[in-house]
Tab-separated table of C-alpha atoms in Angstrom:
chain	number	residue	atom	x	y	z
A	1	LYS	CA	-151.550	111.087	-9.622
A	2	GLN	CA	-151.442	111.437	-5.848
A	3	GLU	CA	-151.041	114.972	-4.546
A	4	VAL	CA	-150.504	115.892	-0.906
A	5	THR	CA	-151.217	119.351	0.475
A	6	GLN	CA	-150.349	120.818	3.848
A	7	ILE	CA	-151.918	123.997	5.139
A	8	PRO	CA	-150.785	126.313	6.597
A	9	ALA	CA	-147.246	126.550	5.232
A	10	ALA	CA	-146.119	128.187	8.469
A	11	LEU	CA	-147.549	128.456	11.969
A	12	SER	CA	-146.408	130.285	15.116
A	13	VAL	CA	-147.975	129.591	18.497
A	14	PRO	CA	-147.079	130.436	22.113
A	15	GLU	CA	-145.509	127.739	24.245
A	16	GLY	CA	-148.007	125.534	26.059
A	17	GLU	CA	-150.772	125.763	23.495
A	18	ASN	CA	-152.294	122.758	21.775
A	19	LEU	CA	-152.188	122.846	17.977
A	20	VAL	CA	-153.327	120.963	14.899
A	21	LEU	CA	-151.498	120.501	11.605
A	22	ASN	CA	-153.458	119.507	8.524
A	23	CYS	CA	-152.703	117.218	5.598
A	24	SER	CA	-154.917	116.354	2.638
A	25	PHE	CA	-154.423	113.917	-0.216
A	26	THR	CA	-156.278	113.488	-3.499
A	27	ASP	CA	-156.338	109.684	-3.926
A	28	SER	CA	-157.923	107.800	-1.029
A	29	ALA	CA	-156.392	104.470	-2.130
A	30	ILE	CA	-153.482	104.750	0.278
A	31	TYR	CA	-151.503	102.022	1.978
A	32	ASN	CA	-150.467	104.084	4.980
A	33	LEU	CA	-149.727	107.667	6.021
A	34	GLN	CA	-146.708	108.878	7.943
A	35	TRP	CA	-145.920	112.101	9.754
A	36	PHE	CA	-142.293	113.211	9.848
A	37	ARG	CA	-140.378	115.950	11.568
A	38	GLN	CA	-137.469	117.755	9.874
A	39	ASP	CA	-135.083	120.142	11.593
A	40	PRO	CA	-133.352	122.737	9.366
A	41	GLY	CA	-130.890	121.117	6.954
A	42	LYS	CA	-131.394	117.681	8.516
A	43	GLY	CA	-132.961	114.377	7.598
A	44	LEU	CA	-136.478	113.236	8.460
A	45	THR	CA	-137.536	111.686	11.756
A	46	SER	CA	-140.589	109.436	11.645
A	47	LEU	CA	-143.176	110.469	14.239
A	48	LEU	CA	-146.241	108.328	13.564
A	49	LEU	CA	-147.435	105.833	10.983
A	50	ILE	CA	-151.148	105.185	10.456
A	51	GLN	CA	-152.213	102.131	8.509
A	52	SER	CA	-155.008	102.667	5.998
A	53	SER	CA	-157.372	100.613	8.183
A	54	GLN	CA	-156.692	102.712	11.301
A	55	ARG	CA	-158.300	105.937	12.437
A	56	GLU	CA	-155.575	107.281	14.735
A	57	GLN	CA	-152.223	106.707	16.366
A	58	THR	CA	-150.752	108.242	19.503
A	59	SER	CA	-147.217	108.740	20.737
A	60	GLY	CA	-146.688	110.828	23.835
A	61	ARG	CA	-147.980	114.352	23.191
A	62	LEU	CA	-148.666	113.552	19.535
A	63	ASN	CA	-151.886	112.201	18.088
A	64	ALA	CA	-152.457	111.620	14.385
A	65	SER	CA	-155.847	110.901	12.863
A	66	LEU	CA	-156.771	109.592	9.434
A	67	ASP	CA	-160.026	109.952	7.492
A	68	LYS	CA	-159.251	108.058	4.328
A	69	SER	CA	-162.634	108.614	2.695
A	70	SER	CA	-162.272	112.388	2.867
A	71	GLY	CA	-158.541	112.336	2.137
A	72	ARG	CA	-157.490	114.065	5.356
A	73	SER	CA	-155.128	113.596	8.252
A	74	THR	CA	-154.370	115.784	11.229
A	75	LEU	CA	-151.443	115.872	13.633
A	76	TYR	CA	-152.374	117.123	17.092
A	77	ILE	CA	-149.576	118.349	19.361
A	78	ALA	CA	-150.493	118.853	22.997
A	79	ALA	CA	-148.823	121.317	25.354
A	80	SER	CA	-146.369	122.596	22.748
A	81	GLN	CA	-142.723	123.218	23.705
A	82	PRO	CA	-139.960	125.273	22.028
A	83	GLY	CA	-138.264	121.983	21.090
A	84	ASP	CA	-141.254	121.166	18.901
A	85	SER	CA	-140.168	123.910	16.481
A	86	ALA	CA	-139.446	122.201	13.162
A	87	THR	CA	-141.019	121.471	9.791
A	88	TYR	CA	-143.652	118.751	9.863
A	89	LEU	CA	-144.217	116.691	6.732
A	90	CYS	CA	-146.917	114.189	5.956
A	91	ALA	CA	-146.446	111.475	3.359
A	92	VAL	CA	-148.662	108.779	1.881
A	93	SER	CA	-147.731	105.399	0.495
A	94	SER	CA	-150.046	104.248	-2.257
A	95	ASN	CA	-148.660	100.961	-3.540
A	96	PHE	CA	-148.022	97.609	-1.961
A	97	GLY	CA	-144.460	96.513	-2.663
A	98	ASN	CA	-143.359	99.866	-4.008
A	99	GLU	CA	-142.562	102.018	-1.018
A	100	LYS	CA	-142.741	105.325	-2.840
A	101	LEU	CA	-143.827	108.049	-0.449
A	102	THR	CA	-145.582	111.132	-1.788
A	103	PHE	CA	-144.865	114.106	0.460
A	104	GLY	CA	-146.567	117.374	1.146
A	105	THR	CA	-144.508	120.571	1.234
A	106	GLY	CA	-144.662	120.720	5.006
A	107	THR	CA	-145.767	123.091	7.756
A	108	ARG	CA	-143.003	125.107	9.419
A	109	LEU	CA	-143.905	125.299	13.102
A	110	THR	CA	-142.437	127.863	15.501
A	111	ILE	CA	-143.187	127.661	19.213
A	112	ILE	CA	-142.712	131.024	20.895
A	113	PRO	CA	-141.255	130.787	24.449
B	1	ASP	CA	-127.888	100.446	16.772
B	2	ALA	CA	-126.670	102.761	14.038
B	3	GLY	CA	-129.285	104.481	11.955
B	4	VAL	CA	-129.168	105.111	8.232
B	5	THR	CA	-125.839	106.656	7.282
B	6	GLN	CA	-125.032	108.711	4.197
B	7	SER	CA	-121.817	110.034	2.748
B	8	PRO	CA	-120.571	112.559	2.033
B	9	THR	CA	-122.398	115.132	4.155
B	10	HIS	CA	-121.801	117.978	1.751
B	11	LEU	CA	-120.607	118.095	-1.831
B	12	ILE	CA	-119.868	120.908	-4.267
B	13	LYS	CA	-119.679	120.161	-7.980
B	14	THR	CA	-119.741	122.141	-11.204
B	15	ARG	CA	-122.172	121.777	-14.075
B	16	GLY	CA	-121.497	118.774	-16.296
B	17	GLN	CA	-119.687	116.781	-13.629
B	18	GLN	CA	-120.776	113.451	-12.228
B	19	VAL	CA	-121.464	112.610	-8.570
B	20	THR	CA	-121.890	109.446	-6.506
B	21	LEU	CA	-123.747	109.452	-3.202
B	22	ARG	CA	-123.663	106.546	-0.757
B	23	CYS	CA	-126.087	105.113	1.752
B	24	SER	CA	-125.872	102.347	4.353
B	25	PRO	CA	-129.223	101.087	5.664
B	26	ILE	CA	-130.120	100.054	9.166
B	27	SER	CA	-128.874	96.555	9.944
B	28	GLY	CA	-131.473	94.024	8.842
B	29	HIS	CA	-133.176	96.366	6.380
B	30	LYS	CA	-133.210	95.171	2.794
B	31	SER	CA	-134.936	98.091	1.079
B	32	VAL	CA	-133.326	101.426	0.234
B	33	SER	CA	-135.093	104.410	-1.305
B	34	TRP	CA	-133.676	107.690	-2.570
B	35	TYR	CA	-135.378	111.088	-2.455
B	36	GLN	CA	-134.465	114.567	-3.691
B	37	GLN	CA	-135.497	117.548	-1.583
B	38	VAL	CA	-135.197	120.982	-3.126
B	39	LEU	CA	-135.188	123.863	-0.658
B	40	GLY	CA	-138.682	124.671	0.555
B	41	GLN	CA	-140.261	121.566	-0.969
B	42	GLY	CA	-141.138	118.089	0.217
B	43	PRO	CA	-138.908	115.174	-0.793
B	44	GLN	CA	-139.480	113.702	-4.267
B	45	PHE	CA	-139.101	109.948	-4.830
B	46	ILE	CA	-136.231	108.938	-7.134
B	47	PHE	CA	-135.681	105.172	-6.729
B	48	GLN	CA	-136.418	102.191	-4.518
B	49	TYR	CA	-134.250	99.064	-4.429
B	50	TYR	CA	-135.043	95.810	-2.678
B	51	GLU	CA	-132.743	92.802	-2.675
B	52	LYS	CA	-130.601	94.499	-5.343
B	53	GLU	CA	-133.527	94.866	-7.735
B	54	GLU	CA	-135.148	98.151	-8.734
B	55	ARG	CA	-138.672	98.157	-7.365
B	56	GLY	CA	-139.709	101.685	-8.220
B	57	ARG	CA	-138.572	104.722	-10.159
B	58	GLY	CA	-139.796	108.294	-9.922
B	59	ASN	CA	-140.080	110.914	-12.624
B	60	PHE	CA	-136.390	111.705	-12.987
B	61	PRO	CA	-134.243	111.742	-16.160
B	62	ASP	CA	-131.907	108.944	-17.142
B	63	ARG	CA	-128.998	110.989	-15.792
B	64	PHE	CA	-130.027	109.557	-12.436
B	65	SER	CA	-129.142	105.936	-11.722
B	66	ALA	CA	-128.690	103.777	-8.659
B	67	ARG	CA	-127.708	100.344	-7.537
B	68	GLN	CA	-127.803	98.212	-4.414
B	69	PHE	CA	-125.008	95.950	-3.271
B	70	PRO	CA	-125.133	92.474	-1.648
B	71	ASN	CA	-124.719	94.078	1.795
B	72	TYR	CA	-127.832	96.231	0.977
B	73	SER	CA	-125.899	99.489	0.848
B	74	SER	CA	-126.696	101.679	-2.126
B	75	GLU	CA	-125.223	104.301	-4.422
B	76	LEU	CA	-127.007	107.058	-6.305
B	77	ASN	CA	-125.240	108.410	-9.379
B	78	VAL	CA	-126.070	111.606	-11.179
B	79	ASN	CA	-124.375	112.408	-14.500
B	80	ALA	CA	-124.077	115.678	-16.396
B	81	LEU	CA	-125.020	117.756	-13.374
B	82	LEU	CA	-127.316	120.739	-13.822
B	83	LEU	CA	-127.807	123.713	-11.524
B	84	GLY	CA	-131.288	122.351	-10.771
B	85	ASP	CA	-129.793	119.203	-9.270
B	86	SER	CA	-128.733	121.221	-6.224
B	87	ALA	CA	-130.703	119.709	-3.363
B	88	LEU	CA	-130.629	117.592	-0.232
B	89	TYR	CA	-130.510	113.923	-1.246
B	90	LEU	CA	-132.112	111.641	1.307
B	91	CYS	CA	-131.800	107.916	1.676
B	92	ALA	CA	-134.387	105.831	3.524
B	93	SER	CA	-134.296	102.206	4.579
B	94	SER	CA	-136.958	99.742	5.637
B	95	LEU	CA	-137.485	96.024	6.015
B	96	GLY	CA	-139.110	96.056	2.586
B	97	GLN	CA	-141.524	93.267	3.333
B	98	GLY	CA	-144.584	95.264	2.350
B	99	SER	CA	-146.127	95.263	5.800
B	100	PHE	CA	-148.645	98.021	6.534
B	101	THR	CA	-146.432	99.014	9.459
B	102	ASP	CA	-143.121	99.003	7.588
B	103	THR	CA	-141.778	102.413	8.529
B	104	GLN	CA	-139.138	104.118	6.419
B	105	TYR	CA	-136.188	105.513	8.367
B	106	PHE	CA	-134.303	108.397	6.823
B	107	GLY	CA	-130.631	109.276	6.924
B	108	PRO	CA	-129.251	112.794	7.521
B	109	GLY	CA	-128.908	113.464	3.804
B	110	THR	CA	-126.197	114.686	1.452
B	111	ARG	CA	-126.314	118.366	0.545
B	112	LEU	CA	-125.283	118.717	-3.117
B	113	THR	CA	-124.480	122.142	-4.517
B	114	VAL	CA	-123.943	122.513	-8.257
B	115	LEU	CA	-122.152	125.676	-9.373
């Protein structure tokens, strides 16, 4: 059974700092990994998707890496801004054809102005 | 283009009642998935439908059921509501073609409160 863990559960950093969020998963036989952002009481916004054959993906100030063999992914946020405050969730897809995503419990990020 | 839409936004029910939640996918998407998110937790997979057929089912009791219509919209039904069913119910749509890059796009969710 796939299990996804995100540490820390909460993180506060001053505006402008670079930061890294961590995600680990127990079964390396993944199809892809996605990072999502969730604002309080809202739905999920997809940030980055990394295919199982890829090592990283970049979008603007965001960079996600994947080390499938060790079961780890990181989300790097450069030059953090107050608008980056949200909960960040990682999710893995393990089956072709069945799009079930297994989520971590998220990291609640607060950027201090 | 409109994103994934869900209705209603909020819903209050009492124990034992039944509820129906609705989801309209992004135009052109044929796959719809449902997730339950309890406060403070990550979303848990309930169902996936593709071309009106169930493609996947999570570890939820038979009180939960769903269907997909010819226009690819979907309904999630929950019978005999329990207090523990209180959660944010999320719908996600995708092309459903099994591509490695097939991203799932989520709707805003329906907040269900069971009293």
